[in-house]
XYZ file of C-alpha atoms in Angstrom:
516
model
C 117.875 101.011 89.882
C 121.763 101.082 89.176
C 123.693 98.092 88.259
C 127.503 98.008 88.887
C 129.074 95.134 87.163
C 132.177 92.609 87.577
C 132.753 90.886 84.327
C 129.278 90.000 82.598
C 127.649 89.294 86.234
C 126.374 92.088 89.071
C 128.046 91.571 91.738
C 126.417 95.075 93.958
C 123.287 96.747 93.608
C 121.913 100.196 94.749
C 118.220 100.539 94.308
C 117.962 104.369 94.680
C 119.783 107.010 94.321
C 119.015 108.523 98.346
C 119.937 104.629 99.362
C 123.197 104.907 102.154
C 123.167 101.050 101.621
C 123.733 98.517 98.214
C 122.946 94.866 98.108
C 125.635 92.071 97.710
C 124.731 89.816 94.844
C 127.708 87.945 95.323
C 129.028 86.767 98.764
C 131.532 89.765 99.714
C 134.631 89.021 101.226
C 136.645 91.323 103.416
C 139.242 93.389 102.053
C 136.853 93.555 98.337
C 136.732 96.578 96.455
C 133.267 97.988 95.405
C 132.366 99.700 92.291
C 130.748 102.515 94.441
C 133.527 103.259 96.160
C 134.004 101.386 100.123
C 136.137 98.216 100.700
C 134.256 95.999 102.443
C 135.582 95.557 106.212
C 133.589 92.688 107.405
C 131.704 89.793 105.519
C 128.855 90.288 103.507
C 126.794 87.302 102.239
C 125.009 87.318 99.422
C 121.562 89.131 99.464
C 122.517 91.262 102.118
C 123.667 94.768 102.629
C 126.435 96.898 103.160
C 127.011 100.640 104.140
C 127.635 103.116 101.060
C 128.984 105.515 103.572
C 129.193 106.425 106.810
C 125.901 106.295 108.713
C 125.820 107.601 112.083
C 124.155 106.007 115.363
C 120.401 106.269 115.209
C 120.216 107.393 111.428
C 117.798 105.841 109.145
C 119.316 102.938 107.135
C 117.526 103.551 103.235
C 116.722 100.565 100.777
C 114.046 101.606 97.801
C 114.959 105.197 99.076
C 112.474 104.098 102.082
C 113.355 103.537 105.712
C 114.196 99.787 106.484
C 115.590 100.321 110.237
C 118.240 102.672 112.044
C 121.785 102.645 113.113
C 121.771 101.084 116.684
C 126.105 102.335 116.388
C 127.917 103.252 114.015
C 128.691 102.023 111.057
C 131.208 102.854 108.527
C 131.107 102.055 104.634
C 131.585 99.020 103.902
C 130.748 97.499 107.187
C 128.196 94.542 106.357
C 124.219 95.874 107.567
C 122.299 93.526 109.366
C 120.450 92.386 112.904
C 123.670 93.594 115.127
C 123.785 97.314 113.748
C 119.847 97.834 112.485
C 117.131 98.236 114.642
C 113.350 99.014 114.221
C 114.298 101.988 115.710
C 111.679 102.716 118.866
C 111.688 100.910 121.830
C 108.315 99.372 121.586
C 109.365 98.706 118.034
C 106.968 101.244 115.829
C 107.942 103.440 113.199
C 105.279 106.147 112.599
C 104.411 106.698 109.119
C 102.446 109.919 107.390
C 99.230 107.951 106.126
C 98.489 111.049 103.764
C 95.411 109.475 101.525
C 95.424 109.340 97.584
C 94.294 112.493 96.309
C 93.312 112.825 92.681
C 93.646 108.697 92.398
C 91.788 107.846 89.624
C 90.922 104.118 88.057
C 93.560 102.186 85.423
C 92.523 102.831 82.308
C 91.240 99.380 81.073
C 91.417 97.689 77.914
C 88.351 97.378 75.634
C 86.707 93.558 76.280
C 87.719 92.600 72.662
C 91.409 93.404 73.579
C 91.439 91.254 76.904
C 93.477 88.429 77.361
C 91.820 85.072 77.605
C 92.011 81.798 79.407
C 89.764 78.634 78.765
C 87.852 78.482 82.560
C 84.476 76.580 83.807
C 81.460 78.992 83.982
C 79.561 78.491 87.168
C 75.650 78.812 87.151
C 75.852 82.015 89.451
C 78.066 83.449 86.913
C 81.512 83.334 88.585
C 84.172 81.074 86.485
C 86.920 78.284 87.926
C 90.103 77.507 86.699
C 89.562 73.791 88.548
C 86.721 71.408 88.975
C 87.308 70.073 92.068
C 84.929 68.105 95.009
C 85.290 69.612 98.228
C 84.349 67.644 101.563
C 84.260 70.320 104.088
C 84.003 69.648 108.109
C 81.727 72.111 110.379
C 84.548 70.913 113.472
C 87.397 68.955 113.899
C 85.447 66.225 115.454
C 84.382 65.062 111.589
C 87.767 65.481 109.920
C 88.259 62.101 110.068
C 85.491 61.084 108.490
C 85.601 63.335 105.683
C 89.434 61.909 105.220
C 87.718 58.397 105.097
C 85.274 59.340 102.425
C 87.559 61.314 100.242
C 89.861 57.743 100.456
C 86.972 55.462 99.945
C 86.152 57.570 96.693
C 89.898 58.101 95.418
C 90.409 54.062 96.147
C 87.373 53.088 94.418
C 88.892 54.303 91.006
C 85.817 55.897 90.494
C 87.365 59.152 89.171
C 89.086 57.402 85.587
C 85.309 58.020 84.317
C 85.353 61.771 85.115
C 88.498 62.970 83.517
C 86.602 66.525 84.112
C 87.168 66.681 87.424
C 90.206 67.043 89.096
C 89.680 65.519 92.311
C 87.518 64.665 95.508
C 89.625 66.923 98.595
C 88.677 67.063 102.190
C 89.189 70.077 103.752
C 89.619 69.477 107.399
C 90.635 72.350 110.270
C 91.291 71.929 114.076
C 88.639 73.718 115.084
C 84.757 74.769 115.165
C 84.206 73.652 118.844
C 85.330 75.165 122.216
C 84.940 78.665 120.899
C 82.613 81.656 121.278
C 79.284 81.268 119.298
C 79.251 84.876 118.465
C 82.381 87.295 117.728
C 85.249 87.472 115.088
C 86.718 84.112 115.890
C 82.916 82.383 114.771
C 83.069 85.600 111.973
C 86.382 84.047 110.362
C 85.112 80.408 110.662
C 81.761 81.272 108.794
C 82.360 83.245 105.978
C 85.678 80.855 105.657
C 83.762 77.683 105.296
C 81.197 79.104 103.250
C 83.722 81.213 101.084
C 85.154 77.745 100.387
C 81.987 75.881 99.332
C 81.302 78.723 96.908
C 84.286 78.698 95.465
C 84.049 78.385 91.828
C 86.940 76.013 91.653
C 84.548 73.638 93.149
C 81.668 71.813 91.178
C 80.374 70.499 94.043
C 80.870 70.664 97.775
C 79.448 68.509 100.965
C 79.554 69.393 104.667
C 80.422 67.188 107.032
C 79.924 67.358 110.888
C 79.649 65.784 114.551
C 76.388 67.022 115.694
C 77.171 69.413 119.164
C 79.665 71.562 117.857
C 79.424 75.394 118.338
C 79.390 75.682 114.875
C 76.262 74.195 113.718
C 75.549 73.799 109.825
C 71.647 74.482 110.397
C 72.901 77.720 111.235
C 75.687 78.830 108.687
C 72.840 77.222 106.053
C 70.217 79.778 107.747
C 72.624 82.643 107.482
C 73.390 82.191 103.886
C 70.199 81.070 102.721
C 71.715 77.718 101.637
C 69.775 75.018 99.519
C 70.996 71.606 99.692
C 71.117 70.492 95.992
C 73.076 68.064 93.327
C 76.331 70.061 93.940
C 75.963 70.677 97.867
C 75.380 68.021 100.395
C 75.134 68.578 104.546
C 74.883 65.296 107.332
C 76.284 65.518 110.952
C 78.302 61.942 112.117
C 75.382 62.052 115.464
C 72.314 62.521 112.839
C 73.883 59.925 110.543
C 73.989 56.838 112.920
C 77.493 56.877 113.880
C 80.758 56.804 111.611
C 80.502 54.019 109.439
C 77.184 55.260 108.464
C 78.333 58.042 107.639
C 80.908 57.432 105.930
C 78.730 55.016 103.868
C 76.210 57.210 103.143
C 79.105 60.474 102.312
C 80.331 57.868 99.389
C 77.136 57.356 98.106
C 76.460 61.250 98.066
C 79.809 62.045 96.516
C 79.050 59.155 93.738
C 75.812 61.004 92.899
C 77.335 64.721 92.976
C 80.488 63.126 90.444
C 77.897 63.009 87.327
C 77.036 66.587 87.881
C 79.992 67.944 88.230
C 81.767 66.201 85.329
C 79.210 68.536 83.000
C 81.062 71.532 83.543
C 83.276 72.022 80.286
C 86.178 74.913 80.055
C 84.828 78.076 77.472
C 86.898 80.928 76.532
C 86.573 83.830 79.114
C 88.301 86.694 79.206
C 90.639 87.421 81.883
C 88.763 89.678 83.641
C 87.573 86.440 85.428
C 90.641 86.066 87.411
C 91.156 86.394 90.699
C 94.663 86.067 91.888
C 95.918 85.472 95.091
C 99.537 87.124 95.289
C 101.201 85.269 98.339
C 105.204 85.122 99.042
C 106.884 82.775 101.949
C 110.580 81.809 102.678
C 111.537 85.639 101.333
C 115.002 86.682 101.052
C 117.258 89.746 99.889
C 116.094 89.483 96.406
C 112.239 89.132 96.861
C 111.918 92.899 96.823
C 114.223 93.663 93.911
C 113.227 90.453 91.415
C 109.874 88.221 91.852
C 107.629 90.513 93.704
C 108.214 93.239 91.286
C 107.653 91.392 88.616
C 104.631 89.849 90.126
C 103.138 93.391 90.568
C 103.855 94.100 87.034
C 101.789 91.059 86.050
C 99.027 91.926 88.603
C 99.315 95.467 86.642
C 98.506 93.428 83.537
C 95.645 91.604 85.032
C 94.121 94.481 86.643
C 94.206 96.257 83.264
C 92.701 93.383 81.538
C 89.512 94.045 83.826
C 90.594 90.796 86.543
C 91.389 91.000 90.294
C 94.476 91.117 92.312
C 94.356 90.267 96.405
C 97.466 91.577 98.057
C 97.376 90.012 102.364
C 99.810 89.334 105.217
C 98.809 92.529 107.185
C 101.911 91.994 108.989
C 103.986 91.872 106.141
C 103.155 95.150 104.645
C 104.058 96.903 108.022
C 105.828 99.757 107.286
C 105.181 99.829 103.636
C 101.062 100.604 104.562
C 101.651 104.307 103.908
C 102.670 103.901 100.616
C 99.164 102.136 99.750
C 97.143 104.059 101.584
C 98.678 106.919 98.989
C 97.486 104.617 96.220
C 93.220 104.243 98.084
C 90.706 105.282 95.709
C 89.093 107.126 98.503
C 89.905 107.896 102.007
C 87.312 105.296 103.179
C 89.604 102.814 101.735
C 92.666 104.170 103.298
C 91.139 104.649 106.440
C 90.539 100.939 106.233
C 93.570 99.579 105.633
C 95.019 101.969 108.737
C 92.593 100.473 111.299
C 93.533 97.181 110.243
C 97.175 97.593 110.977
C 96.228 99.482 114.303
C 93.974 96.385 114.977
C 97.160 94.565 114.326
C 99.574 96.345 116.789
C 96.767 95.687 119.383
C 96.886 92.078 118.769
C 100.491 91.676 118.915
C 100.971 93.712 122.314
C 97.907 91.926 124.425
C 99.868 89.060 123.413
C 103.540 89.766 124.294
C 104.382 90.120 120.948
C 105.799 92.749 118.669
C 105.064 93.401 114.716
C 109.220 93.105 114.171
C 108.902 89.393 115.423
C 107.853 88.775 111.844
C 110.863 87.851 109.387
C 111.499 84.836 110.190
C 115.276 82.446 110.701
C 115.120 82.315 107.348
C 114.019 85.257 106.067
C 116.817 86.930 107.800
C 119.790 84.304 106.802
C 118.596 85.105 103.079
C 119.505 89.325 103.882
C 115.870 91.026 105.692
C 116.704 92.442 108.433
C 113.522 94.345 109.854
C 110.105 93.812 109.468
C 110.195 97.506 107.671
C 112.678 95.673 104.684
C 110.756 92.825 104.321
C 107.718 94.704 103.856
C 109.397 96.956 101.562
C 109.482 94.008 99.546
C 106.699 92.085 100.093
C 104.374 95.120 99.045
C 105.456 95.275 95.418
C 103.710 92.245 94.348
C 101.016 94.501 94.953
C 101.662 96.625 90.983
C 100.779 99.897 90.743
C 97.197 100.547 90.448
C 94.685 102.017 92.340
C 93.679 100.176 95.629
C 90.049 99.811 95.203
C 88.885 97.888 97.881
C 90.379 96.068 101.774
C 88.744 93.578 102.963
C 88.733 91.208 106.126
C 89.582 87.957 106.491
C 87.698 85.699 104.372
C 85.363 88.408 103.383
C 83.920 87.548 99.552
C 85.720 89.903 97.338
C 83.774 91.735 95.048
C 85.483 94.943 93.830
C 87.738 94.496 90.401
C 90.996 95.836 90.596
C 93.822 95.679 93.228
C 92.483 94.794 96.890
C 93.561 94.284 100.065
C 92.455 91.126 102.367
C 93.399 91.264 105.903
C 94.739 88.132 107.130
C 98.286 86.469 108.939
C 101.276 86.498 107.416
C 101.584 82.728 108.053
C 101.258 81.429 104.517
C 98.951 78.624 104.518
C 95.989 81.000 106.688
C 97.123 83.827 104.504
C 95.519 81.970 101.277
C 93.106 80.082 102.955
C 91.145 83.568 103.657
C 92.446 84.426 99.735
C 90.607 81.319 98.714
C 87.582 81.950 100.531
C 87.358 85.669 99.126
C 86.777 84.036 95.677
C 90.745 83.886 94.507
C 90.900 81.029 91.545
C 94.667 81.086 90.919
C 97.786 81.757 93.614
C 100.968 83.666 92.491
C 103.545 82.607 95.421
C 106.930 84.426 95.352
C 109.514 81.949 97.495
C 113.748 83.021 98.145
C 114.138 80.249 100.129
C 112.089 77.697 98.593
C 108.709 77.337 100.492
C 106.833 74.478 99.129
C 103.355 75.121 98.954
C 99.829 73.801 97.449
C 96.434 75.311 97.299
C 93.780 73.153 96.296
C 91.148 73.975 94.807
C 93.016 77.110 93.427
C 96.623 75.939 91.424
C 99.342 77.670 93.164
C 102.211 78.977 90.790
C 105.734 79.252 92.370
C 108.314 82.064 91.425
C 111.651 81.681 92.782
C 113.566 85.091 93.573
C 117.112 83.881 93.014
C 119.024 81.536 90.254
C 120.360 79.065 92.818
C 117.828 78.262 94.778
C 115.468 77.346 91.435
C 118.824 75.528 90.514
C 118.634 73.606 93.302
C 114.610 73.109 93.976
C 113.466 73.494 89.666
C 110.879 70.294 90.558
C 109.069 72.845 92.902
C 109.861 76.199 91.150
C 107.502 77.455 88.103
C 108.981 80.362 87.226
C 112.887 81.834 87.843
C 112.700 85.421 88.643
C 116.708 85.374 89.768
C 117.566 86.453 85.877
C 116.219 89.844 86.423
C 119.189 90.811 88.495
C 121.070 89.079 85.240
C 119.569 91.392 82.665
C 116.290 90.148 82.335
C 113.865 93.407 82.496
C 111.028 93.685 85.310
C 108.522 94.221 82.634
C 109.567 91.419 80.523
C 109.480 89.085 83.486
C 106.006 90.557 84.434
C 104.688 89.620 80.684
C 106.216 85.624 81.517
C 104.351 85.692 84.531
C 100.973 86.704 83.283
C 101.287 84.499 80.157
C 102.044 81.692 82.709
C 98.723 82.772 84.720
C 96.914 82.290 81.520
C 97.975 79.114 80.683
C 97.590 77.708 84.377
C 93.903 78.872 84.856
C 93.580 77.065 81.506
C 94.450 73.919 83.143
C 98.227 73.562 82.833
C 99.214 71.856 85.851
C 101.807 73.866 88.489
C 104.584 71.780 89.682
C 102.612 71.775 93.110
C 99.844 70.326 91.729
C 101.681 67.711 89.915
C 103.698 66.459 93.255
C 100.507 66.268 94.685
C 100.521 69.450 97.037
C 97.433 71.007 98.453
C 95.399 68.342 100.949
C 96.368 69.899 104.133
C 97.279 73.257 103.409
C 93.774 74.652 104.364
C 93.984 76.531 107.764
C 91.221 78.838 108.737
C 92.791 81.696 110.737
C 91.978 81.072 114.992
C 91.132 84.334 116.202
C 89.745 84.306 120.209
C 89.659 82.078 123.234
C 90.017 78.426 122.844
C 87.793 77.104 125.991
């Protein structure tokens, strides 16, 4: 990565040396010299691109020294680079990669256990260790959210909680569905595992069930499939078995009173970090998500990874175009052969429903400088590190492999860490350029802004600025904040989205299938 500099700020950036494009860090205005050599000849805004020379119609347009688009005319240095002149190139919109497999990929070499890193977490019974000690109140359908909203009030009214300083609260987590769907198939797949992934999470001392009584998802039978005991920490009632609502709801308090003695117990212990899971998510992305946070985020997940822990890179459709470089980094072919059928799976869902993969950056991923699905993913996949990819799973699917992984799932954010969240993730690392707010209870969700001005403007919401990289600060250096600030969060240090009180409705099981 080359720097050119105007006075003691960047103003220009070229990320590789076989790059025909640089990005503006400054808002470009026509007529303005560049260190590399063209005058610009139309606007460019900050964040986004220009040519470096001429680049002829239907040539590939390089960022990373990796194809982001090509010329649909034209375009001479200088000339800003964006949705008018860059185009996925094919006219279906696909850009076929060479998924050559890792060859030779071996495993990080990890630090001895008395060198880890440590964090002060809650040791579950089965083992597995939370960084929160929450009470979950889940619902089977949507026909019982509102009763598990009314007994998550009645116990966060009663005051109830001021004797339990040990546990951090009593959520519902509600969902629109669980009814008028297939009893058999992947939508009833993603529901299961999704509801039970939650339950076990380890960020919850103790869980309860709620629902109606007809619904297509029945509790007898997610209980049956898991070989589920109802216990002190796990509670199941239906609104029809109870008597009706207010039943229900009386007898839900009750439970939740009895389940709050048990779960205050739990007591944070020193573990070492090879007990973390972390989510790596990134929403509202702009022109300076691939060169700043997400970087730096992979560096950290490098750390973490090292230090024996878990890193769960998603958003399927956000790594489109970028899959090739991680199926070079599988520790098998299995693994990359995976991760390919997922994405095939992918451009099979998009097409039987009108859609295409390049519909993915969003209004304002694009105002902030990504033009094609290709750039943003570019981007998006270096929160990923380095390492080895050990493991993909599917949506929801309990991760179990150390190491980097790969979870299917959207690239909507709030589905995208609800199936994190199920897989066992007990922290969230979200990268944001345009300032996505976001929660993720029971799992504290740490925010990293990309650029200086937006954390300027949004520092109540924003954890960590990544926008000084691009002023000096190294990658690596920014990495080492970033884990140190994982550390200290799974220790209990509250996020800023925990503190304004985000993360009651940002559960969203993925809806795969029919609704009938």
């Amino acid at each position: 990565m080359s720097e050119t500099m105007t006075r003691s700020q960047p103003r220009t950036l070229v990320l590789h040396a076989a790059d025909n494009i640089a990005v503006a860090l400054a808002n470009l205005e026509v007529g303005s010299a560049t260190p590399q050599g063209p005058v610009i000849v139309r606007r460019v805004p900050k964040g986004h691109k220009f040519a470096l020379r001429p680049i002829g119609q239907g040539e590939a347009i390089l960022k990373f020294g990796q194809i982001i688009g090509f010329a649909k005319e034209a375009i001479v240095p200088g000339d800003w680079v964006h949705e008018h002149n860059c185009g996925m190139g094919g006219a279906d919109g696909s850009l076929t990669h060479d998924y050559a497999f890792g060859e030779g990929v071996v495993p990080p070499e990890m630090l001895a256990v008395a060198d880890r890193a440590t964090f002060e977490g809650y040791r579950r019974a089965n083992g597995s260790v939370g960084t929160r000690n929450y009470v979950g109140i889940l619902t089977s359908v949507n026909c019982s959210a509102t009763v598990a909203k009314f007994i998550a009030e009645g116990i966060n009214r009663s005051g109830i909680l001021d004797d339990y300083p040990e546990i951090d609260g009593v959520v519902p987590f509600v969902h629109g569905t669980g009814c008028g769907m297939e009893s058999r198939g992947e939508g009833f797949d993603i529901l299961k595992r999704t509801q039970w992934g939650y339950t076990s999470n380890p960020n919850l001392g103790a869980a309860m069930l709620v629902g109606l009584g007809c619904e297509v998802f029945q509790i007898g039978r997610m209980k049956e499939i898991y070989g589920i005991v109802e216990s002190d920490t796990f509670q199941t009632m239906t609104i029809q078995e109870s008597g009706g609502t207010r039943k229900i709801i009386e007898w839900g308090i009750e439970r939740i009173k009895e389940m709050l003695p048990v779960a205050a117990r739990a007591r944070r212990q020193t573990v070492d970090a090879s007990e973390l899971t972390l989510a790596l998510q990134c929403g509202g992305s702009d022109g300076y998500s691939g060169i700043t946070a997400n970087p730096a985020l992979g560096y950290a997940a490098d750390i973490l990874v090292r230090n024996g822990g878990t890193a769960i890179l998603s958003e399927t459709p956000e790594i489109y175009g970028a899959e090739h470089l991680l199926t070079r980094r599988a520790l098998s072919r299995e693994v990359g052969e995976k991760l390919i059928e997922r994405i095939h799976w992918w451009e099979d869902y998009t097409a039987r429903n009108h859609g295409e993969m390049n519909n993915n950056p969003s209004p304002g991923n694009k105002l902030g400088g990504l033009t094609t699905i290709l750039e943003k993913s570019l981007g998006a996949t270096a929160k990923g590190g380095s390492t080895p990819l050990t493991a993909v799973y599917e949506y929801a699917e309990k991760v179990t492999e150390k190491g980097f992984v790969f979870m299917d799932t959207p690239g909507f954010d709030p589905v995208s860490a609800t199936g994190q969240v199920a897989g066992g993730a007990n922290v969230l690392a979200f990268t944001t350029g345009r300032g996505s707010a976001y929660g993720c209870k029971p799992v504290p969700s740490i925010k990293l802004a990309t650029n200086s001005d937006m954390y300027a403007r949004m520092s109540e919401d924003m954890d960590i600025n990544c926008g000084d990289i691009v002023e000096g600060v190294s990658i690596e250096d920014k990495g080492r904040e970033i884990f140190e600030v994982i550390l200290k969060t799974a220790s209990g240090a509250p996020t800023k989205s925990e503190s304004l009180g985000y993360g009651d409705n940002e559960f969203v099981p993925w809806q795969v299938g029919a609704t009938m």
